[in-house]
Each structure stands twice: as C-alpha cells, then as structure tokens.
Short mmCIF file of C-alpha atoms and ligand atoms in Angstrom, two decimals:
data_model
loop_
_atom_site.label_atom_id
_atom_site.label_comp_id
_atom_site.label_asym_id
_atom_site.label_seq_id
_atom_site.Cartn_x
_atom_site.Cartn_y
_atom_site.Cartn_z
CA UNK A 7 -0.01 -0.05 0.00
CA UNK A 8 1.40 3.32 -1.03
CA UNK A 9 2.37 5.48 2.16
CA UNK A 10 0.40 8.58 3.21
CA UNK A 11 2.17 11.85 1.65
CA UNK A 12 2.92 14.49 4.34
CA UNK A 13 4.11 18.23 3.44
CA UNK A 14 5.77 20.59 5.83
CA UNK A 15 7.71 23.63 5.64
CA UNK A 16 9.95 26.05 7.68
CA UNK A 17 10.94 29.36 7.20
CA UNK A 18 14.85 30.11 6.78
CA UNK A 19 16.08 32.16 9.33
CA UNK A 20 19.40 30.59 9.32
CA UNK A 21 20.61 27.68 11.53
CA UNK A 22 17.64 25.72 13.29
CA UNK A 23 17.41 26.28 16.99
CA UNK A 24 16.45 24.06 19.93
CA UNK A 25 12.57 24.90 19.35
CA UNK A 26 12.60 24.21 15.70
CA UNK A 27 14.22 20.80 16.55
CA UNK A 28 11.70 19.61 19.38
CA UNK A 29 8.99 21.47 17.76
CA UNK A 30 9.01 20.02 14.32
CA UNK A 31 12.64 18.73 13.16
CA UNK A 32 12.64 15.70 15.59
CA UNK A 33 9.45 14.73 14.49
CA UNK A 34 10.01 14.85 10.67
CA UNK A 35 13.11 12.85 11.08
CA UNK A 36 10.86 9.99 12.63
CA UNK A 37 8.10 10.49 10.13
CA UNK A 38 10.68 9.78 7.11
CA UNK A 39 10.08 6.02 7.69
CA UNK A 40 6.30 5.93 7.83
CA UNK A 41 5.19 8.76 5.17
CA UNK A 42 6.42 9.82 1.91
CA UNK A 43 7.59 13.09 3.04
CA UNK A 44 8.05 16.39 1.33
CA UNK A 45 10.03 19.12 3.32
CA UNK A 46 10.20 22.64 2.08
CA UNK A 47 12.29 25.75 2.99
CA UNK A 48 9.58 28.20 2.52
CA UNK A 49 11.47 31.41 1.39
CA UNK A 50 8.36 32.68 -0.41
CA UNK A 51 6.88 32.81 3.04
CA UNK A 52 9.73 34.70 4.68
CA UNK A 53 9.38 37.80 2.32
CA UNK A 54 6.15 38.57 4.13
CA UNK A 55 8.02 39.06 7.43
CA UNK A 56 10.29 41.49 5.82
CA UNK A 57 13.57 39.21 5.36
CA UNK A 58 16.57 40.97 4.53
CA UNK A 59 17.50 40.17 0.66
CA UNK A 60 21.16 40.21 1.74
CA UNK A 61 20.78 37.67 4.33
CA UNK A 62 18.04 35.33 2.93
CA UNK A 63 20.32 33.29 0.42
CA UNK A 64 22.67 32.41 3.46
CA UNK A 65 19.53 31.70 5.75
CA UNK A 66 18.24 29.33 3.20
CA UNK A 67 21.60 27.44 2.86
CA UNK A 68 22.14 27.42 6.80
CA UNK A 69 18.53 25.80 7.25
CA UNK A 70 19.24 23.28 4.62
CA UNK A 71 22.43 22.28 6.54
CA UNK A 72 20.35 22.15 9.70
CA UNK A 73 17.89 19.93 7.99
CA UNK A 74 20.70 17.45 6.66
CA UNK A 75 22.55 17.92 10.10
CA UNK A 76 19.40 16.55 12.22
CA UNK A 77 18.89 13.61 9.83
CA UNK A 78 16.64 14.43 7.17
CA UNK A 79 17.57 12.28 4.48
CA UNK A 80 17.22 13.15 0.70
CA UNK A 81 17.08 9.41 -0.18
CA UNK A 82 14.02 9.10 1.59
CA UNK A 83 12.44 12.56 1.55
CA UNK A 84 12.15 15.17 -0.98
CA UNK A 85 14.01 18.44 0.60
CA UNK A 86 13.66 21.76 -1.63
CA UNK A 87 13.38 25.55 -1.61
CA UNK A 88 9.97 26.78 -2.06
CA UNK A 89 10.95 29.60 -4.73
CA UNK A 90 12.56 26.87 -7.08
CA UNK A 91 9.02 25.55 -7.62
CA UNK A 92 7.01 28.65 -8.80
CA UNK A 93 3.97 26.48 -8.94
CA UNK A 94 3.64 27.32 -5.11
CA UNK A 95 2.87 30.97 -5.87
CA UNK A 96 0.75 30.12 -9.13
CA UNK A 97 -1.60 28.00 -7.10
CA UNK A 98 -1.78 30.26 -4.29
CA UNK A 99 -2.78 33.11 -6.89
CA UNK A 100 -5.49 30.74 -8.43
CA UNK A 101 -6.95 29.84 -4.88
CA UNK A 102 -7.67 33.62 -4.48
CA UNK A 103 -10.58 32.81 -6.32
CA UNK A 104 -12.12 30.56 -3.98
CA UNK A 105 -10.79 32.15 -0.60
CA UNK A 106 -13.17 34.64 1.02
CA UNK A 107 -11.18 37.85 2.61
CA UNK A 108 -13.45 37.43 5.56
CA UNK A 109 -11.86 33.86 6.13
CA UNK A 110 -8.59 35.50 5.87
CA UNK A 111 -9.30 38.22 8.28
CA UNK A 112 -10.56 35.86 10.88
CA UNK A 113 -7.01 34.13 11.38
CA UNK A 114 -5.57 34.74 14.71
CA UNK A 115 -2.18 34.95 13.29
CA UNK A 116 -3.25 37.64 10.83
CA UNK A 117 -4.75 39.65 13.68
CA UNK A 118 -1.56 39.27 15.99
CA UNK A 119 0.69 40.10 12.73
CA UNK A 120 -1.35 43.11 11.67
CA UNK A 121 -1.07 44.95 14.78
CA UNK A 122 2.67 45.35 14.03
CA UNK A 123 1.94 47.34 11.10
CA UNK A 124 0.74 50.55 10.06
CA UNK A 125 0.11 49.75 6.69
CA UNK A 126 -0.56 45.89 6.67
CA UNK A 127 1.06 44.21 3.46
CA UNK A 128 -1.42 42.15 1.74
CA UNK A 129 1.29 39.09 1.83
CA UNK A 130 0.35 39.05 5.79
CA UNK A 131 -3.28 38.60 4.88
CA UNK A 132 -2.66 35.96 2.09
CA UNK A 133 -0.32 34.14 3.97
CA UNK A 134 -2.66 31.13 4.51
CA UNK A 135 -3.35 30.79 1.00
CA UNK A 136 -0.01 30.14 0.16
CA UNK A 137 0.37 27.60 2.85
CA UNK A 138 -2.67 26.14 1.31
CA UNK A 139 -1.07 25.87 -1.99
CA UNK A 140 2.09 24.42 -0.53
CA UNK A 141 0.25 21.72 0.93
CA UNK A 142 -2.52 21.03 -1.77
CA UNK A 143 0.19 21.33 -4.67
CA UNK A 144 1.30 17.79 -3.50
CA UNK A 145 -2.08 16.64 -2.52
CA UNK A 146 -0.67 15.89 0.81
CA UNK A 147 -2.45 13.31 3.10
CA UNK A 148 -1.35 15.03 6.28
CA UNK A 149 0.59 17.92 7.62
CA UNK A 150 2.48 17.90 10.84
CA UNK A 151 1.44 21.02 12.90
CA UNK A 152 1.53 22.65 16.12
CA UNK A 153 -1.50 23.81 17.93
CA UNK A 154 -0.66 27.59 16.59
CA UNK A 155 -1.27 26.19 12.97
CA UNK A 156 -4.56 24.16 13.26
CA UNK A 157 -6.54 27.22 12.00
CA UNK A 158 -4.59 27.55 8.99
CA UNK A 159 -4.84 23.84 8.19
CA UNK A 160 -8.63 24.12 8.68
CA UNK A 161 -8.55 27.01 6.11
CA UNK A 162 -6.46 24.67 3.69
CA UNK A 163 -9.40 21.93 3.97
CA UNK A 164 -11.92 24.63 3.34
CA UNK A 165 -10.01 25.93 0.18
CA UNK A 166 -9.56 22.45 -0.79
CA UNK A 167 -13.46 21.74 -0.54
CA UNK A 168 -14.22 25.04 -2.23
CA UNK A 169 -11.83 24.47 -5.17
CA UNK A 170 -13.20 21.06 -5.51
CA UNK A 171 -16.88 22.04 -5.58
CA UNK A 172 -16.33 24.91 -7.83
CA UNK A 173 -14.41 23.13 -10.55
CA UNK A 174 -15.88 19.89 -10.35
CA UNK A 175 -13.33 17.65 -9.37
CA UNK A 176 -12.08 15.77 -6.50
CA UNK A 177 -8.58 16.80 -6.93
CA UNK A 178 -7.50 18.03 -3.52
CA UNK A 179 -7.69 15.95 -0.88
CA UNK A 180 -8.50 17.48 2.84
CA UNK A 181 -5.27 17.00 4.77
CA UNK A 182 -5.52 15.69 8.36
CA UNK A 183 -3.41 17.38 11.09
CA UNK A 184 -0.69 15.18 12.77
CA UNK A 185 -0.01 16.93 16.29
CA UNK A 186 3.31 17.03 17.41
CA UNK A 187 3.88 15.66 21.14
CA UNK A 188 6.39 18.38 22.24
CA UNK A 189 4.03 20.94 22.73
CA UNK A 190 5.08 24.46 22.95
CA UNK A 191 8.77 25.14 23.47
CA UNK A 192 9.32 28.22 25.59
CA UNK A 193 12.26 30.23 24.96
CA UNK A 194 15.14 30.74 27.57
CA UNK A 195 13.35 33.82 28.82
CA UNK A 196 10.68 31.52 29.83
CA UNK A 197 8.02 34.07 28.70
CA UNK A 198 7.58 33.60 24.81
CA UNK A 199 7.66 30.69 22.40
CA UNK A 200 11.05 29.98 21.39
CA UNK A 201 12.14 32.37 18.42
CA UNK A 202 15.03 33.66 16.74
CA UNK A 203 13.61 37.10 16.52
CA UNK A 204 13.18 37.21 20.33
CA UNK A 205 16.73 35.87 20.84
CA UNK A 206 15.70 33.34 23.45
CA UNK A 207 17.04 30.43 21.56
CA UNK A 208 19.90 27.99 21.55
CA UNK A 209 21.20 27.17 18.18
CA UNK A 210 21.17 23.17 17.46
CA UNK A 211 24.48 23.33 15.93
CA UNK A 212 26.22 25.65 18.72
CA UNK A 213 29.25 24.54 20.32
CA UNK A 214 29.27 23.14 23.88
CA UNK A 215 30.78 26.57 25.26
CA UNK A 216 28.22 28.43 23.33
CA UNK A 217 25.26 26.14 24.76
CA UNK A 218 26.49 26.84 28.34
CA UNK A 219 26.68 30.60 27.47
CA UNK A 220 22.95 30.63 26.31
CA UNK A 221 21.46 28.09 28.81
CA UNK A 222 23.00 29.89 31.81
CA UNK A 223 20.80 33.05 31.19
CA UNK A 224 17.66 30.92 31.16
CA UNK A 225 15.23 32.25 33.45
CA UNK A 226 14.17 29.70 36.34
CA UNK A 227 11.73 29.62 39.17
CA UNK A 228 11.02 33.49 39.78
CA UNK A 229 10.63 32.65 43.60
CA UNK A 230 13.88 30.99 43.97
CA UNK A 231 16.08 34.43 44.67
CA UNK A 232 18.67 32.71 46.84
CA UNK A 233 20.40 29.42 46.45
CA UNK A 234 19.07 28.34 50.00
CA UNK A 235 15.18 29.17 48.61
CA UNK A 236 13.48 25.93 47.51
CA UNK A 237 12.30 25.78 43.94
CA UNK A 238 9.08 24.68 41.99
CA UNK A 239 10.36 22.73 39.21
CA UNK A 240 6.75 22.63 37.69
CA UNK A 241 7.00 26.46 37.06
CA UNK A 242 10.63 26.33 35.95
CA UNK A 243 11.19 26.31 32.04
CA UNK A 244 15.07 24.77 32.69
CA UNK A 245 13.03 21.71 34.17
CA UNK A 246 10.75 21.72 31.24
CA UNK A 247 13.68 21.52 28.95
CA UNK A 248 15.35 18.92 30.98
CA UNK A 249 12.38 16.62 29.97
CA UNK A 250 13.68 16.56 26.23
CA UNK A 251 17.43 15.77 27.08
CA UNK A 252 17.79 14.34 30.46
CA UNK A 253 17.55 10.65 31.72
CA UNK A 254 13.94 10.09 33.88
CA UNK A 255 15.93 9.07 36.97
CA UNK A 256 18.20 12.17 36.96
CA UNK A 257 15.04 14.29 36.28
CA UNK A 258 13.44 12.43 39.27
CA UNK A 259 16.57 13.57 41.27
CA UNK A 260 16.52 17.20 40.29
CA UNK A 261 12.84 17.61 41.01
CA UNK A 262 13.54 16.32 44.71
CA UNK A 263 16.71 18.24 45.04
CA UNK A 264 15.17 21.53 43.50
CA UNK A 265 12.33 21.27 45.97
CA UNK A 266 14.77 20.96 49.08
CA UNK A 267 17.50 23.22 47.72
CA UNK A 268 19.90 20.74 47.46
CA UNK A 269 20.87 21.71 43.96
CA UNK A 270 21.41 25.21 42.86
CA UNK A 271 20.00 26.62 39.60
CA UNK A 272 23.56 26.98 38.08
CA UNK A 273 24.28 23.25 38.63
CA UNK A 274 20.86 22.22 37.24
CA UNK A 275 21.38 24.44 33.94
CA UNK A 276 24.76 22.90 33.82
CA UNK A 277 23.43 19.48 33.54
CA UNK A 278 20.92 20.47 31.22
CA UNK A 279 23.43 22.36 28.89
CA UNK A 280 25.88 19.32 29.02
CA UNK A 281 22.97 16.92 27.86
CA UNK A 282 22.07 19.25 25.21
CA UNK A 283 25.41 19.38 23.91
CA UNK A 284 25.82 15.74 24.00
CA UNK A 285 22.43 15.23 22.13
CA UNK A 286 23.47 17.67 19.52
CA UNK A 287 27.10 16.48 19.15
CA UNK A 288 26.13 14.21 15.89
CA UNK A 289 24.18 17.01 14.24
CA UNK A 290 27.44 19.23 14.78
CA UNK A 291 29.48 16.74 13.13
CA UNK A 292 27.22 16.22 10.26
CA UNK A 293 26.82 20.11 9.82
CA UNK A 294 30.49 20.60 9.64
CA UNK A 295 30.60 18.28 6.71
CA UNK A 296 28.00 20.04 4.63
CA UNK A 297 29.27 23.33 5.73
CA UNK A 298 32.44 22.38 3.93
CA UNK A 299 30.76 20.69 1.14
CA UNK A 300 28.04 23.48 -0.07
CA UNK A 301 27.99 22.10 -3.26
CA UNK A 302 26.55 18.75 -2.04
CA UNK A 303 23.78 20.66 -0.21
CA UNK A 304 23.17 22.63 -3.48
CA UNK A 305 22.86 19.47 -5.33
CA UNK A 306 20.51 17.97 -2.79
CA UNK A 307 18.27 20.98 -2.96
CA UNK A 308 18.46 20.93 -6.99
CA UNK A 309 17.39 17.14 -6.96
CA UNK A 310 14.63 17.79 -4.61
CA UNK A 311 13.28 20.76 -6.30
CA UNK A 312 13.03 18.72 -9.77
CA UNK A 313 11.14 15.94 -7.91
CA UNK A 314 8.70 18.52 -6.16
CA UNK A 315 8.37 19.99 -9.66
CA UNK A 316 7.55 16.87 -11.08
CA UNK A 317 4.43 16.39 -8.61
CA UNK A 318 3.64 19.84 -8.85
CA UNK A 319 3.60 20.04 -12.55
CA UNK A 320 0.92 17.36 -12.83
CA UNK A 321 -1.26 19.00 -10.13
CA UNK A 322 -0.97 22.52 -11.95
CA UNK A 323 -2.09 20.76 -15.34
CA UNK A 324 -5.08 19.58 -13.92
CA UNK A 325 -5.80 22.78 -12.21
CA UNK A 326 -5.48 24.88 -15.18
CA UNK A 327 -7.41 22.53 -17.29
CA UNK A 328 -10.48 22.69 -14.80
CA UNK A 329 -10.02 26.55 -14.40
CA UNK A 330 -10.12 27.14 -18.14
CA UNK A 331 -6.50 28.32 -18.34
CA UNK A 332 -5.44 25.50 -20.47
CA UNK A 333 -7.25 27.21 -23.46
CA UNK A 334 -5.21 25.92 -26.30
CA UNK A 335 -5.73 22.26 -25.43
CA UNK A 336 -9.57 23.22 -24.72
CA UNK A 337 -9.90 24.96 -28.06
CA UNK A 338 -8.15 22.11 -30.19
FE1 SF4 J 8 14.69 25.02 37.91
FE2 SF4 J 8 16.60 23.53 38.35
FE3 SF4 J 8 16.69 25.73 39.59
FE4 SF4 J 8 14.85 23.95 40.26
S1 SF4 J 8 17.06 23.83 40.33
S2 SF4 J 8 14.25 26.05 39.78
S3 SF4 J 8 14.44 23.12 38.24
S4 SF4 J 8 16.84 25.46 37.40
#
C-alpha cells in the first residue's frame, strides 16, 4: 500500500534552534520511515516578514544544512526550496478565486501580525493561501502542525473543499493534522515561544561552550531568589527543557533536590547544557561536513526541487485545465 504523503515547511531564518528541533524537526526525522515526506524551506513565506535580501540566501543554505544535520535524508524525503518551484505561488494566486477575504481576516495569526504594521502588507493577509497551496500542490494527506497552525490547516481544508466544489473535481484531498507531541517550546526567557527574532533560543549546531553561555541565562523559578530558597520545578522552564534531554532518573533527582534546595540553579543548568551538547554532538559533526561541502547541499536541493516540480506540474496541469487556463488544449 502506498504510504501517505506528508508536507511540511519551515521559514529560513538561518541555523535551526532548539525550538525548531523539538517542535518540528525531531518529529520530521521520525516520520521519514512512515510517510512519503516532502520538506520545504519556505522562502516565499519569509518575504512577508520583511526578510533581508542580503541575508536570505545564506539563511536558506544554513537551514538546509540544519535539515541535513538533524537527519533529514534526501534518499527518503524530498527536500527543496519553495521559490525553486514557482507552482507554489501560481496555485496560491488561483486559490484567491475561492478564498473569502473574511476567512483570512478571521485568522488569529493575521490579527496578531497585523498589529505590528501601520499599513498591513497584503502578503500577511494572504499568507494562509500560500500555505494551502504548499500543501495542496502535492495533494498531501497529512501535515504535522503545532496547535498554533491548526486554524490555518482548517482553512486549507476549506479551500480544498471550495475548489473541488467550484471546479467539479475531487482533485484535492482534505489533509489531516498530525499534532506534535512536544507542545509549545518556551524560550530561555521563559515567557514567549522560542524564536530567533526574540533572541531566546539555543542554536542546534552551537558548540558546547556556546550552549552553556545561552543556557546559563535561562530564567528559572522567579520565587527562587537565593540559593537556599526551595524551588518549584513545575513552573521552571529549565526543568521543562530537561524533559527532552535528561534521563528520567536524573529528572526525578533534580525534582526532589530543587524542592529541598539541595541543588542550585547553576548546577541544574550545567546538567541541562551538557545533555543538550551531548544530544546535538552528532548533528554538529554532520553540519561540519555539509558546511565544508556546500555544493553537496545545493545538489540535494536541486534534486529535491526537480522531484517536487514533477508532482507540482501534474497538479497544475489539472488545475489549469479545470479553471479554463489550458485554453489552447481546450480549443483544439
Ligand atoms: Fe529550575 Fe533547576 Fe533551579 Fe529548580 S534547580 S528552579 S528546576 S533551574
């Protein structure tokens, strides 16, 4: 039986960070044996957040290196850059025909982002249409999403339904959500989701001393002011991060020792930093290889784009035909 097809994308903001890894990449690596996976570096999406043209090419390559370093395997999965497959933006434009503006204005992310602009760029509003095009171009069966992307996926399903109804074809499936297990990964500030723009991250390819320099700044239980104060692991983000990197028996010890002030936050963070550095060591090695062989990375992305275009081309032929855009063929 054919494996289900999964599509997922990530914006290129350079080297991936711990939040990207725990929230998405770790799961993507696991999914490669179960699904036919298509992984995309979504640079067309990045321009809606005002990405710097001087930095974007380097950020694309750095994210590709991160993809390969964590274990995304070009033999198993299709890995490519969105703008190398222009069908994404073409399909997004055609989906404008079946997407009510009201649906876009209702999106929570749009409302949040729009507040940051005096004059809101249309790309911020239309962003979920491009996401729908990304997914439906490959007629993906499923999409790994975090809770904050559920609403956009529901809109994708709605666009698929509307397009199928308008053009009399069951071309697009309604993709299912694969909800990640990691939940929301909070940044080192303990306040906001881990995000490069907020500077609250740890790079997955950072060296051990760099990891320690970042982890030592992490906010802990705010009520634990002095070393002798007992702590509350359940409100501490360092403790939450331990869940992903530290063996359960050690976590149980930290839990007990924190509550009785037998361990200080600095020592607790040192354990976390060492465990993160240990977990990411194989990735640093793989990244070093790809960084010194950028032509290999380019070849992988070129091959991925060619494979993606083969699927995208088939979908677009059918879409154009149904929408009356293959006019020469229709008139023959
Ligand atoms: Fe958090 Fe560890 Fe400090 Fe307890 S000892 S408050 S778990 S950093």
